[in-house]
Short mmCIF file of C-alpha atoms and ligand atoms in Angstrom, two decimals:
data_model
loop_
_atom_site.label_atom_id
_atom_site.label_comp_id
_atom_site.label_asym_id
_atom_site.label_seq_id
_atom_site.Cartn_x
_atom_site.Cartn_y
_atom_site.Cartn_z
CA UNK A 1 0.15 17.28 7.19
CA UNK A 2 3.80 16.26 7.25
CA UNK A 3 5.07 15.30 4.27
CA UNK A 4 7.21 12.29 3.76
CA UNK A 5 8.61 9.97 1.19
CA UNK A 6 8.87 5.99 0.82
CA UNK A 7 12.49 5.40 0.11
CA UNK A 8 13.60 1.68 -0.35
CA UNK A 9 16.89 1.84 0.94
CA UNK A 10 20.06 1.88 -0.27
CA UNK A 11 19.47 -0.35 -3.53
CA UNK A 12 16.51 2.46 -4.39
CA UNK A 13 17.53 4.73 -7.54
CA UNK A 14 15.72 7.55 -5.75
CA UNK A 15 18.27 8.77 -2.82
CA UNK A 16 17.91 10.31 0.16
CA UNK A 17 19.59 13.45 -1.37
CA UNK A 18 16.56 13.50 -3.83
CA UNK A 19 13.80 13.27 -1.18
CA UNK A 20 15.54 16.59 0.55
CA UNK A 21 15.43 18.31 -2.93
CA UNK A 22 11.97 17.36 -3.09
CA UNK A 23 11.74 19.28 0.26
CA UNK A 24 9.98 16.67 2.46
CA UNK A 25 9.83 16.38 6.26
CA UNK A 26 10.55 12.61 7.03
CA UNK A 27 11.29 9.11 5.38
CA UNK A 28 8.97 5.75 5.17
CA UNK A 29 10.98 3.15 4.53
CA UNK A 30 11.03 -0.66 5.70
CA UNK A 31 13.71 -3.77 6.39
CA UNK A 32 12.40 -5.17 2.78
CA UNK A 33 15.46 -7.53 3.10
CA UNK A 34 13.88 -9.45 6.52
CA UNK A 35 11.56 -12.05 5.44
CA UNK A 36 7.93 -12.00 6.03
CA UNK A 37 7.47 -13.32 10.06
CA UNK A 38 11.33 -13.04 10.81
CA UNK A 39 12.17 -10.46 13.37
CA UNK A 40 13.21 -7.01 13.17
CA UNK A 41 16.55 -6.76 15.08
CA UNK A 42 17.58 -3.67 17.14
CA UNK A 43 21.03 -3.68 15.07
CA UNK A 44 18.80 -3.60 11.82
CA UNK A 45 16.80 -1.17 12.05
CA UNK A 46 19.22 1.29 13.66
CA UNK A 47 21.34 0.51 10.42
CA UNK A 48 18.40 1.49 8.26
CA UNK A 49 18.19 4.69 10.57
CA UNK A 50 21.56 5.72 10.01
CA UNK A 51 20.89 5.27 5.73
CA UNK A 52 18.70 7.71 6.34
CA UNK A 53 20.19 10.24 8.59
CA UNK A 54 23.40 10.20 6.92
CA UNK A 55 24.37 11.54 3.20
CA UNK A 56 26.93 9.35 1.24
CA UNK A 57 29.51 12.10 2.38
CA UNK A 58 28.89 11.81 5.79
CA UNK A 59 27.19 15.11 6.50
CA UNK A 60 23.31 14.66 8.20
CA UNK A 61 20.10 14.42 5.55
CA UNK A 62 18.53 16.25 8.33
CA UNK A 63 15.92 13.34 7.76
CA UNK A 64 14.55 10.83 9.78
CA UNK A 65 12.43 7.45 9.62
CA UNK A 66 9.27 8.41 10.82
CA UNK A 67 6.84 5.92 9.47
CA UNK A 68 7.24 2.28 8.48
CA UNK A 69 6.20 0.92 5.31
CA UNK A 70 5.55 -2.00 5.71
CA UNK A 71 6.03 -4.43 8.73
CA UNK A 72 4.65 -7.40 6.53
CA UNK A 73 1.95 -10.03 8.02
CA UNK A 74 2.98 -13.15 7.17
CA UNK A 75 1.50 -15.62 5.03
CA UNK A 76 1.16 -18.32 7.92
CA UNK A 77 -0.29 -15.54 10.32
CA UNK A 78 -3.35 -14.75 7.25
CA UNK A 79 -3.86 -18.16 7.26
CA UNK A 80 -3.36 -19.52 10.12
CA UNK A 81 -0.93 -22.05 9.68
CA UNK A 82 2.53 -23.46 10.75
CA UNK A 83 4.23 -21.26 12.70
CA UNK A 84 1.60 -18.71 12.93
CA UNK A 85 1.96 -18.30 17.03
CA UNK A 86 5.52 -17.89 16.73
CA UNK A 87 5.28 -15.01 14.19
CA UNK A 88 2.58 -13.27 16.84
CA UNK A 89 5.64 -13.35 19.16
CA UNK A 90 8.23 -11.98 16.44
CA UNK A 91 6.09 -9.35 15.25
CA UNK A 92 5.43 -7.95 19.08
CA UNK A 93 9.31 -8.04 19.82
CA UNK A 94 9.50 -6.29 16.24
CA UNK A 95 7.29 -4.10 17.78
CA UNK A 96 9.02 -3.07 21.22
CA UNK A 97 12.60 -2.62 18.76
CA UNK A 98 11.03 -0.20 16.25
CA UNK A 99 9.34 1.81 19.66
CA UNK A 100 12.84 1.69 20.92
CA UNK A 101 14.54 3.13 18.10
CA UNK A 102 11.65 6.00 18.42
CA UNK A 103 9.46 5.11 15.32
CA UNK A 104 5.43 5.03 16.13
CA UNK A 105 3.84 4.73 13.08
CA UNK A 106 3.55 1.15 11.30
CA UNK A 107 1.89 0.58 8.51
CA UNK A 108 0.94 -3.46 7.02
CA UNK A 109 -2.10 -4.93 4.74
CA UNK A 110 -4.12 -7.63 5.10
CA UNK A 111 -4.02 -8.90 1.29
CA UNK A 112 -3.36 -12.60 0.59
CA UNK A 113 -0.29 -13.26 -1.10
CA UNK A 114 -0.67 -10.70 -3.52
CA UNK A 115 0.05 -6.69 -2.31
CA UNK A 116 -0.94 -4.63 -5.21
CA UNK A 117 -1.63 -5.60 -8.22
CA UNK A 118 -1.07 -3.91 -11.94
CA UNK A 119 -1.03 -5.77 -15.11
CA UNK A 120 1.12 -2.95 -16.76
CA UNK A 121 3.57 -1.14 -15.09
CA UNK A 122 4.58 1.54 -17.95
CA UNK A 123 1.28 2.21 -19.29
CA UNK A 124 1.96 5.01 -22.27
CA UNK A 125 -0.19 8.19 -21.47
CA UNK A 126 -1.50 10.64 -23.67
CA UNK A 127 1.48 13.05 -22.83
CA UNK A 128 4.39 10.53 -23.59
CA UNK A 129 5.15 9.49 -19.82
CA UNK A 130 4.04 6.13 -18.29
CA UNK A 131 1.84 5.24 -15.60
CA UNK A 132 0.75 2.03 -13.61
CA UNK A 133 -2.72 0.36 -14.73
CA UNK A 134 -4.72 -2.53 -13.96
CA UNK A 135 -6.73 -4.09 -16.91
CA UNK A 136 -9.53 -6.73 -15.67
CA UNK A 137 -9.36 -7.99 -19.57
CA UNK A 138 -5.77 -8.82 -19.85
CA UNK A 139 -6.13 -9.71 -15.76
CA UNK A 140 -8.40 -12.08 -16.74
CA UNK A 141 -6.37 -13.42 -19.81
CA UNK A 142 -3.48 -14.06 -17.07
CA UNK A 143 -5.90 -15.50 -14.61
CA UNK A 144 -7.78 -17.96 -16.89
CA UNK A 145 -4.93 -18.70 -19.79
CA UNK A 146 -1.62 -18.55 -18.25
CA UNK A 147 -2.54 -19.28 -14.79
CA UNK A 148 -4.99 -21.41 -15.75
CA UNK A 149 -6.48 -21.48 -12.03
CA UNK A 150 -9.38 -23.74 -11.70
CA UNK A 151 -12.70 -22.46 -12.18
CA UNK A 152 -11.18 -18.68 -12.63
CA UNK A 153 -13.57 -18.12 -15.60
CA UNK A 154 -16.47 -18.34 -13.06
CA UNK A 155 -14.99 -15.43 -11.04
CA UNK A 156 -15.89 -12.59 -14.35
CA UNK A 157 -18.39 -12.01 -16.30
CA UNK A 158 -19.24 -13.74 -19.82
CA UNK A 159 -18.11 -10.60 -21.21
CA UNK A 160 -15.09 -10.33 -19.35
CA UNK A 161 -13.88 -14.08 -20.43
CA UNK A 162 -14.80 -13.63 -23.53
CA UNK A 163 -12.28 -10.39 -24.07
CA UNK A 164 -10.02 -12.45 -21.89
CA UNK A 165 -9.89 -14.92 -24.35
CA UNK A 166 -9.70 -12.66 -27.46
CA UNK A 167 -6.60 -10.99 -25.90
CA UNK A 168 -4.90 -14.13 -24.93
CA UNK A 169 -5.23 -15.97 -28.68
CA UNK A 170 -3.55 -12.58 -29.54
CA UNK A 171 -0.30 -12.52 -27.14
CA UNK A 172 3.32 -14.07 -28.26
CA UNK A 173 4.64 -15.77 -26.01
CA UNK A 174 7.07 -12.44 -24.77
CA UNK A 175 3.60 -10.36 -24.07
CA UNK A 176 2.21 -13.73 -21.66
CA UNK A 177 5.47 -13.30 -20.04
CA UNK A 178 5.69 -9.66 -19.27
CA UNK A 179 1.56 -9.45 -18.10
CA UNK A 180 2.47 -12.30 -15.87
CA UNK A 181 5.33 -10.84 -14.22
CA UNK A 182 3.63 -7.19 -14.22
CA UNK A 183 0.64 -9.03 -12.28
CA UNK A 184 3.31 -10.86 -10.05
CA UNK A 185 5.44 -7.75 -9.50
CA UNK A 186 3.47 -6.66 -6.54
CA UNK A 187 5.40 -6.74 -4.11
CA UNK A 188 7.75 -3.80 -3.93
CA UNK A 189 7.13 -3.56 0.19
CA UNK A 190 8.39 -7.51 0.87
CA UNK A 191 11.00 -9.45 0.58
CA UNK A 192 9.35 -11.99 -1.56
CA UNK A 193 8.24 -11.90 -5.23
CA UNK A 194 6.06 -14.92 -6.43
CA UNK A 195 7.01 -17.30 -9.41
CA UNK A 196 3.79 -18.53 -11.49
CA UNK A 197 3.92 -22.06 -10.10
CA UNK A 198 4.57 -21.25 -6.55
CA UNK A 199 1.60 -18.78 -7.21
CA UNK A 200 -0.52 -21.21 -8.00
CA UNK A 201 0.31 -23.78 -5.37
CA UNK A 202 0.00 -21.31 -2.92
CA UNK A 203 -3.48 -20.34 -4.00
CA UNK A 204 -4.47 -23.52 -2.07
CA UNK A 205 -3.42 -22.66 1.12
CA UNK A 206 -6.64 -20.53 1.02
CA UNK A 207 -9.06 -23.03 0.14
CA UNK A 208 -11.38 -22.98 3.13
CA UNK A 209 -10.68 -19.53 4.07
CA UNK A 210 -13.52 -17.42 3.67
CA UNK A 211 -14.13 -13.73 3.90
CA UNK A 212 -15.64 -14.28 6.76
CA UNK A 213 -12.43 -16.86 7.98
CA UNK A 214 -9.78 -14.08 6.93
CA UNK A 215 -11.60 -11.23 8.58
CA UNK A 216 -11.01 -13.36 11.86
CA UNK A 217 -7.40 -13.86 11.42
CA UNK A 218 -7.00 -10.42 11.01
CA UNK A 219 -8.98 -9.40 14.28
CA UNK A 220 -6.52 -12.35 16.11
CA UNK A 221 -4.09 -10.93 14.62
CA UNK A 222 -5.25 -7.62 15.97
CA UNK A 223 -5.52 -8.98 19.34
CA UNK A 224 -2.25 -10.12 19.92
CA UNK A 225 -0.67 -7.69 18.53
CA UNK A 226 -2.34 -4.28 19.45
CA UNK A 227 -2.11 -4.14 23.24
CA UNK A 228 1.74 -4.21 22.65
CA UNK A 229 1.24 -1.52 20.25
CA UNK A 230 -0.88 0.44 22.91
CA UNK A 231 1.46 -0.04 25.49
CA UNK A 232 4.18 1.53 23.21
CA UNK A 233 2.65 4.08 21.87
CA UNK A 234 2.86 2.57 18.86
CA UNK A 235 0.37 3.54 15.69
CA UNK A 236 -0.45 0.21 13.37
CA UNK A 237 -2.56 1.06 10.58
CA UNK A 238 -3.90 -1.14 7.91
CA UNK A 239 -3.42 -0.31 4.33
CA UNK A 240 -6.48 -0.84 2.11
CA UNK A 241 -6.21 -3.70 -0.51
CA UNK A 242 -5.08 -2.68 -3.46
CA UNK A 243 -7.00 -2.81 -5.52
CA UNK A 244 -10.01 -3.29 -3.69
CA UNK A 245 -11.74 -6.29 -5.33
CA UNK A 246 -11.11 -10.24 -4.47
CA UNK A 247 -7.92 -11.42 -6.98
CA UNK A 248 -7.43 -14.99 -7.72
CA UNK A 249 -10.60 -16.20 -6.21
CA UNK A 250 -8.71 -14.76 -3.02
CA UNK A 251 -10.98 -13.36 -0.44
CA UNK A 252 -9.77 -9.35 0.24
CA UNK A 253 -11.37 -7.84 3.13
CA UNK A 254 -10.33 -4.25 3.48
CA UNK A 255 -11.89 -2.57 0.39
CA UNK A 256 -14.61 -0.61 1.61
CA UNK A 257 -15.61 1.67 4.50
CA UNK A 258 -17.72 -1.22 6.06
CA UNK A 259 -14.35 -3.03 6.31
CA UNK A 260 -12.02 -0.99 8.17
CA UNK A 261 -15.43 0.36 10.38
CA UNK A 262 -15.70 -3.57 11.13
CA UNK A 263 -11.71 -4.46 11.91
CA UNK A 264 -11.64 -0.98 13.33
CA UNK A 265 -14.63 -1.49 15.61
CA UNK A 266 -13.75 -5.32 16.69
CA UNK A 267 -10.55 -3.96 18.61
CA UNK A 268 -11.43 -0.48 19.48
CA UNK A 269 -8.11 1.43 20.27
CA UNK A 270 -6.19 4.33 18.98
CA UNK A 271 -3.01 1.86 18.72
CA UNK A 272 -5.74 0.29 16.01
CA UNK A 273 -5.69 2.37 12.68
CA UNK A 274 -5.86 3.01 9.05
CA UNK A 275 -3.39 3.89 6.28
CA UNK A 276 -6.31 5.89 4.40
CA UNK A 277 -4.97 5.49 0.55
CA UNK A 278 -7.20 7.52 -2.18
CA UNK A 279 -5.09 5.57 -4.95
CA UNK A 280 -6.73 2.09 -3.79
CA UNK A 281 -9.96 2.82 -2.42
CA UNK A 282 -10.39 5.19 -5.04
CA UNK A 283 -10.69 2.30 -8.13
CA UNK A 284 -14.11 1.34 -6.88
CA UNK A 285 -16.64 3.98 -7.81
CA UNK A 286 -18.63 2.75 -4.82
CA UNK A 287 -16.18 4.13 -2.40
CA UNK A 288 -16.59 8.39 -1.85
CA UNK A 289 -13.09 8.73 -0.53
CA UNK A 290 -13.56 12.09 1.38
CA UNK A 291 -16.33 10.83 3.00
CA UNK A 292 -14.15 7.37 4.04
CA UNK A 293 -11.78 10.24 5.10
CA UNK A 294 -14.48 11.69 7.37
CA UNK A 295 -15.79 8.60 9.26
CA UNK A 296 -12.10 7.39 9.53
CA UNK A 297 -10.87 10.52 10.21
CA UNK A 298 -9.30 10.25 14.25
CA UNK A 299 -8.33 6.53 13.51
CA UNK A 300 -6.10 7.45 10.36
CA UNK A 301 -2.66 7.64 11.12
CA UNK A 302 -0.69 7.69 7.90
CA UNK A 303 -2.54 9.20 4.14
CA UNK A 304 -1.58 7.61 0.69
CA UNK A 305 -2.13 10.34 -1.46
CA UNK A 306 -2.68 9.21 -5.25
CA UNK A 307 -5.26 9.39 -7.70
CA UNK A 308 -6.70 6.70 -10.73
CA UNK A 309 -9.21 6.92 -13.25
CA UNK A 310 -11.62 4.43 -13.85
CA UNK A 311 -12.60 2.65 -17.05
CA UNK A 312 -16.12 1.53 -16.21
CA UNK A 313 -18.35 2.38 -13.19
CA UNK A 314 -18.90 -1.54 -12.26
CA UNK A 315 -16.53 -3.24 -9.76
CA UNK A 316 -14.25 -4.62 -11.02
CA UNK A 317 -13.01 -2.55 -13.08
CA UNK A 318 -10.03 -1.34 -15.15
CA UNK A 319 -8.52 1.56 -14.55
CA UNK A 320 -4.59 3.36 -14.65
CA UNK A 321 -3.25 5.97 -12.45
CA UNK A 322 -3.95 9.19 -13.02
CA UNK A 323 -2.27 12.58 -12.19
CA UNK A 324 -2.42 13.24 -8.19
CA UNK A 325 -5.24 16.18 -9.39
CA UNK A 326 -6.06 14.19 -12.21
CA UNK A 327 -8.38 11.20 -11.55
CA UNK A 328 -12.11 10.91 -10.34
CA UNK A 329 -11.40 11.20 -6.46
CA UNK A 330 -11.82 14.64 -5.58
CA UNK A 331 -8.46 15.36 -4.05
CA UNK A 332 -9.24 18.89 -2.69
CA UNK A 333 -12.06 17.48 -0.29
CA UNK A 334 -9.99 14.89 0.63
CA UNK A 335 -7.22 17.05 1.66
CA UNK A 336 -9.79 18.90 3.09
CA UNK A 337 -11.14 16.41 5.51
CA UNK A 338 -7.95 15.58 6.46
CA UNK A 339 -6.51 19.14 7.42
CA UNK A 340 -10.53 19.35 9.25
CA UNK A 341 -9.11 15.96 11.48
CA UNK A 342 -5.47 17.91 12.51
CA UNK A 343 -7.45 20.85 13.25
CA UNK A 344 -9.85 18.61 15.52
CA UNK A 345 -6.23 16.89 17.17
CA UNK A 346 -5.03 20.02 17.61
CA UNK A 347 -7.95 21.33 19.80
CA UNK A 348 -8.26 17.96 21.79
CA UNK A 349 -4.20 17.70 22.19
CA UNK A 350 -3.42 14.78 21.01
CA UNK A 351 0.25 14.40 20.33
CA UNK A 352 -0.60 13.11 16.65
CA UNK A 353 -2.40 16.38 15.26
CA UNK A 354 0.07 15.99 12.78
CA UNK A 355 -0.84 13.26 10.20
CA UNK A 356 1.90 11.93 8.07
CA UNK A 357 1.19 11.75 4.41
CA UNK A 358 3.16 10.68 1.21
CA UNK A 359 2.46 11.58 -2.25
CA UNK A 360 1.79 8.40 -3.34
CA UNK A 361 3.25 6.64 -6.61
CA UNK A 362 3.65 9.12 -9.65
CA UNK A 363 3.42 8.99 -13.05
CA UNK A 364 7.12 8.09 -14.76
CA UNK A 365 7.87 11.52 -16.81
CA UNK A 366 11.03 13.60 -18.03
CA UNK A 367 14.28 11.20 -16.79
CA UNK A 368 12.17 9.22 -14.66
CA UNK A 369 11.63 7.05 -18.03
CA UNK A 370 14.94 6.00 -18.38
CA UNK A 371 16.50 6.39 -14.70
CA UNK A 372 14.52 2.98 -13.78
CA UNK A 373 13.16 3.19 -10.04
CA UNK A 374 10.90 0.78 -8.52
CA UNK A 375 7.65 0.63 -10.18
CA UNK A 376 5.13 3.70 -9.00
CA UNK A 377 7.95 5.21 -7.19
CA UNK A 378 9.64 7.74 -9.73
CA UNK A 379 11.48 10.82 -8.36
CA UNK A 380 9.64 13.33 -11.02
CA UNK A 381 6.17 12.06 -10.91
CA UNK A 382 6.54 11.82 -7.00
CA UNK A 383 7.48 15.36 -6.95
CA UNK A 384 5.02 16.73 -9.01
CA UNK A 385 2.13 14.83 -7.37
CA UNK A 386 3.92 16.08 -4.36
CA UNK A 387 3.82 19.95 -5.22
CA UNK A 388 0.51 19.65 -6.36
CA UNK A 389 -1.07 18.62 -3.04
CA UNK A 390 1.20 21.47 -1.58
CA UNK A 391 -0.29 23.73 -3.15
CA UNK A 392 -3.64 22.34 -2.36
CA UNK A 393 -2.72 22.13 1.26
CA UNK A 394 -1.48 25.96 1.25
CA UNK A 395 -4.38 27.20 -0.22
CA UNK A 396 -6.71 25.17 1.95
CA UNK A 397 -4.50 26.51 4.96
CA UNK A 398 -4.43 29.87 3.64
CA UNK A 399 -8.78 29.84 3.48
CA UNK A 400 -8.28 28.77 7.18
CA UNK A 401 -6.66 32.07 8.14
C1 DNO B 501 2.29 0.09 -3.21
C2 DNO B 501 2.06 0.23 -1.77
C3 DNO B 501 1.77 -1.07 -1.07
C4 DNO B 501 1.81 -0.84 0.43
C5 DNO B 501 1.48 -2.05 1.26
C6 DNO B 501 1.35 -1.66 2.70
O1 DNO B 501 2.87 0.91 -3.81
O2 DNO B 501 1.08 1.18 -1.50
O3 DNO B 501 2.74 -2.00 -1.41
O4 DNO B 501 3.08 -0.46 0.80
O5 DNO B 501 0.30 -2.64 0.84
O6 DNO B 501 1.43 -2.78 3.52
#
């Protein structure tokens, strides 16, 4: 697999210079300063390409940006609203610029307003270092108490509110703040970061719009954007919700196997793919992710490599992320499928035996506590999640022999 590394431009604490001393082949990065539906000019992106070719001093990284991460769906597009048509047309001429400039793989979701979602971002673990986690109790206490959406207590259990409620009577007024800006922090691949009253306004804009309703958009979407893509030879892939359970009385429709099979299926071309990520579809013990891997396997174009552990077997569920070897998906069959589907490109030809893959967030350990990088995305944790899988790949490679 070829192994790359999100960078977030130049504003991100983790350089360039540190992804080639964490050895990798290529860069995932995205215009995170374009808003959602706008455009992605020729001049812009070639600017991003030269941040990334290009060391402070001048010299070459030797680096490239191979895959992007994310080319955001816009709000209107998801719903179907105002200038929805227009942002068809902007995303297809974003399209032809990023082909231009040489990149094929894109990456987007499909998750209303909210892209992944944590209620603590520097969750202590056992050894001392932090990690992300989502807690359905205190999610709850956020949705229900400081929220306050309508109806939200209907969406868990009796047990569920009832915690929900315990916790809440217990927070200060500092603790409401922070869970409310951990759960609205999700957005580290956009341009836009929600505040809790434009939240909750917004939540109306989906009123009306079903599973069902979304899952349509998204297969419009599909269909106006793909054959662009196709004539390109472009790679979208859809990244699985995150995580992969309905938020905020939002519908989310790309949790599962039956999902992508379904999106997958409704537009059936190559230029029509998945961003497999272990880290998301791995917090619902209902989804076997080397098996997802398996059925998936020639439509996958970019791997999320990242693990969690669960707190319950229901979904929902809380749960935190674990070491890259460390949680409940079984990371060597995984890997294992994967390497299977380049050995399967290889023999067919395709020009894409190679599948890009990043190590996917990391625990925040050693000077990643204090050096401050965006949330998931610590230069330790990444690398040690990173050499980890390398030496899972090697050995798997080595068996191979
Ligand atoms: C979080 C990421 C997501 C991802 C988007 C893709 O760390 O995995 O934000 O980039 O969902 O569109």
């Amino acid at each position: 697999m070829r192994q790359t590394w999100r960078w977030f431009g130049p504003k991100d604490k983790v350089t360039v210079e540190d992804a080639r001393q964490a050895g990798v082949e290529g860069i995932v990065t995205a215009l995170h300063h374009v808003p959602t539906g706008a455009m992605w000019t020729p001049e812009e992106i070639e600017k991003r390409q030269r941040e990334v070719a290009f060391l402070p001093d001048g010299s070459m990284s030797g680096l490239k940006w191979e895959v992007i991460e994310s080319l955001p769906v816009s709000e209107e597009i998801k719903t179907q609203s105002g200038d929805y048509r227009q942002h068809f047309q902007a995303y297809r001429r974003s399209l032809e610029n990023v082909a231009r400039a040489g990149i094929e793989v894109v990456c987007y979701n499909f998750m209303p307003m909210l892209d992944w979602t944590r209620t603590d971002l520097a969750w202590r673990v056992s050894h001392g270092g932090t990690a992300m986690r989502f807690d359905l109790f205190d999610f709850a206490a956020f949705d229900i108490h400081i929220l306050k959406r309508r109806n939200a207590a209907e969406d868990f259990t009796d047990a569920v509110a009832g915690e929900a409620g315990r916790r809440f009577a217990a927070m200060n007024e500092e603790r409401q703040k922070r869970l409310a800006a951990n759960v609205t922090a999700g957005l580290p691949g956009a341009a836009e970061s929600w505040s809790l009253p434009q939240l909750a306004e917004r939540l109306a804009t989906y009123d009306g719009i079903s599973r069902e309703k979304l899952r349509e958009h998204q297969i419009d979407f599909l269909s106006e954007v793909v054959p662009t893509a196709e004539r390109l030879g472009l790679r979208l892939c859809c990244h699985p919700d995150d995580p992969p359970f309905p938020l905020l009385g939002l519908p989310r429709i790309m949790s599962t196997l039956d999902d992508y099979q379904a999106v997958l299926s409704a537009i059936d071309s190559p230029a029509n793919g998945a961003t497999f990520c272990t880290g998301s579809l791995g917090a619902r013990p209902d989804n076997d992710c080397a098996a997802i891997a398996r059925e998936l396997a020639p439509r996958i174009h970019f791997v999320h490599l990242r693990n969690v552990r669960r707190d319950s077997e229901e979904t929902p569920c809380s749960f935190f992320e674990d070491e890259h070897l460390g949680g409940q998906t079984d990371m060597v069959a995984v890997v294992a499928e994967l390497l299977a589907e380049e050995k399967r490109r290889r023999e067919q030809g395709r020009a894409d035996a190679e599948i890009p893959m990043r190590p996917d967030h990391g625990q925040d350990i050693l000077d990643d506590l204090t050096r401050g990088a965006q949330p998931g995305y610590p230069a330790i944790g990444r690398l040690k999640g990173l050499a980890e899988l390398r030496g899972v790949m090697a050995a798997l490679m080595h068996e191979e022999r």
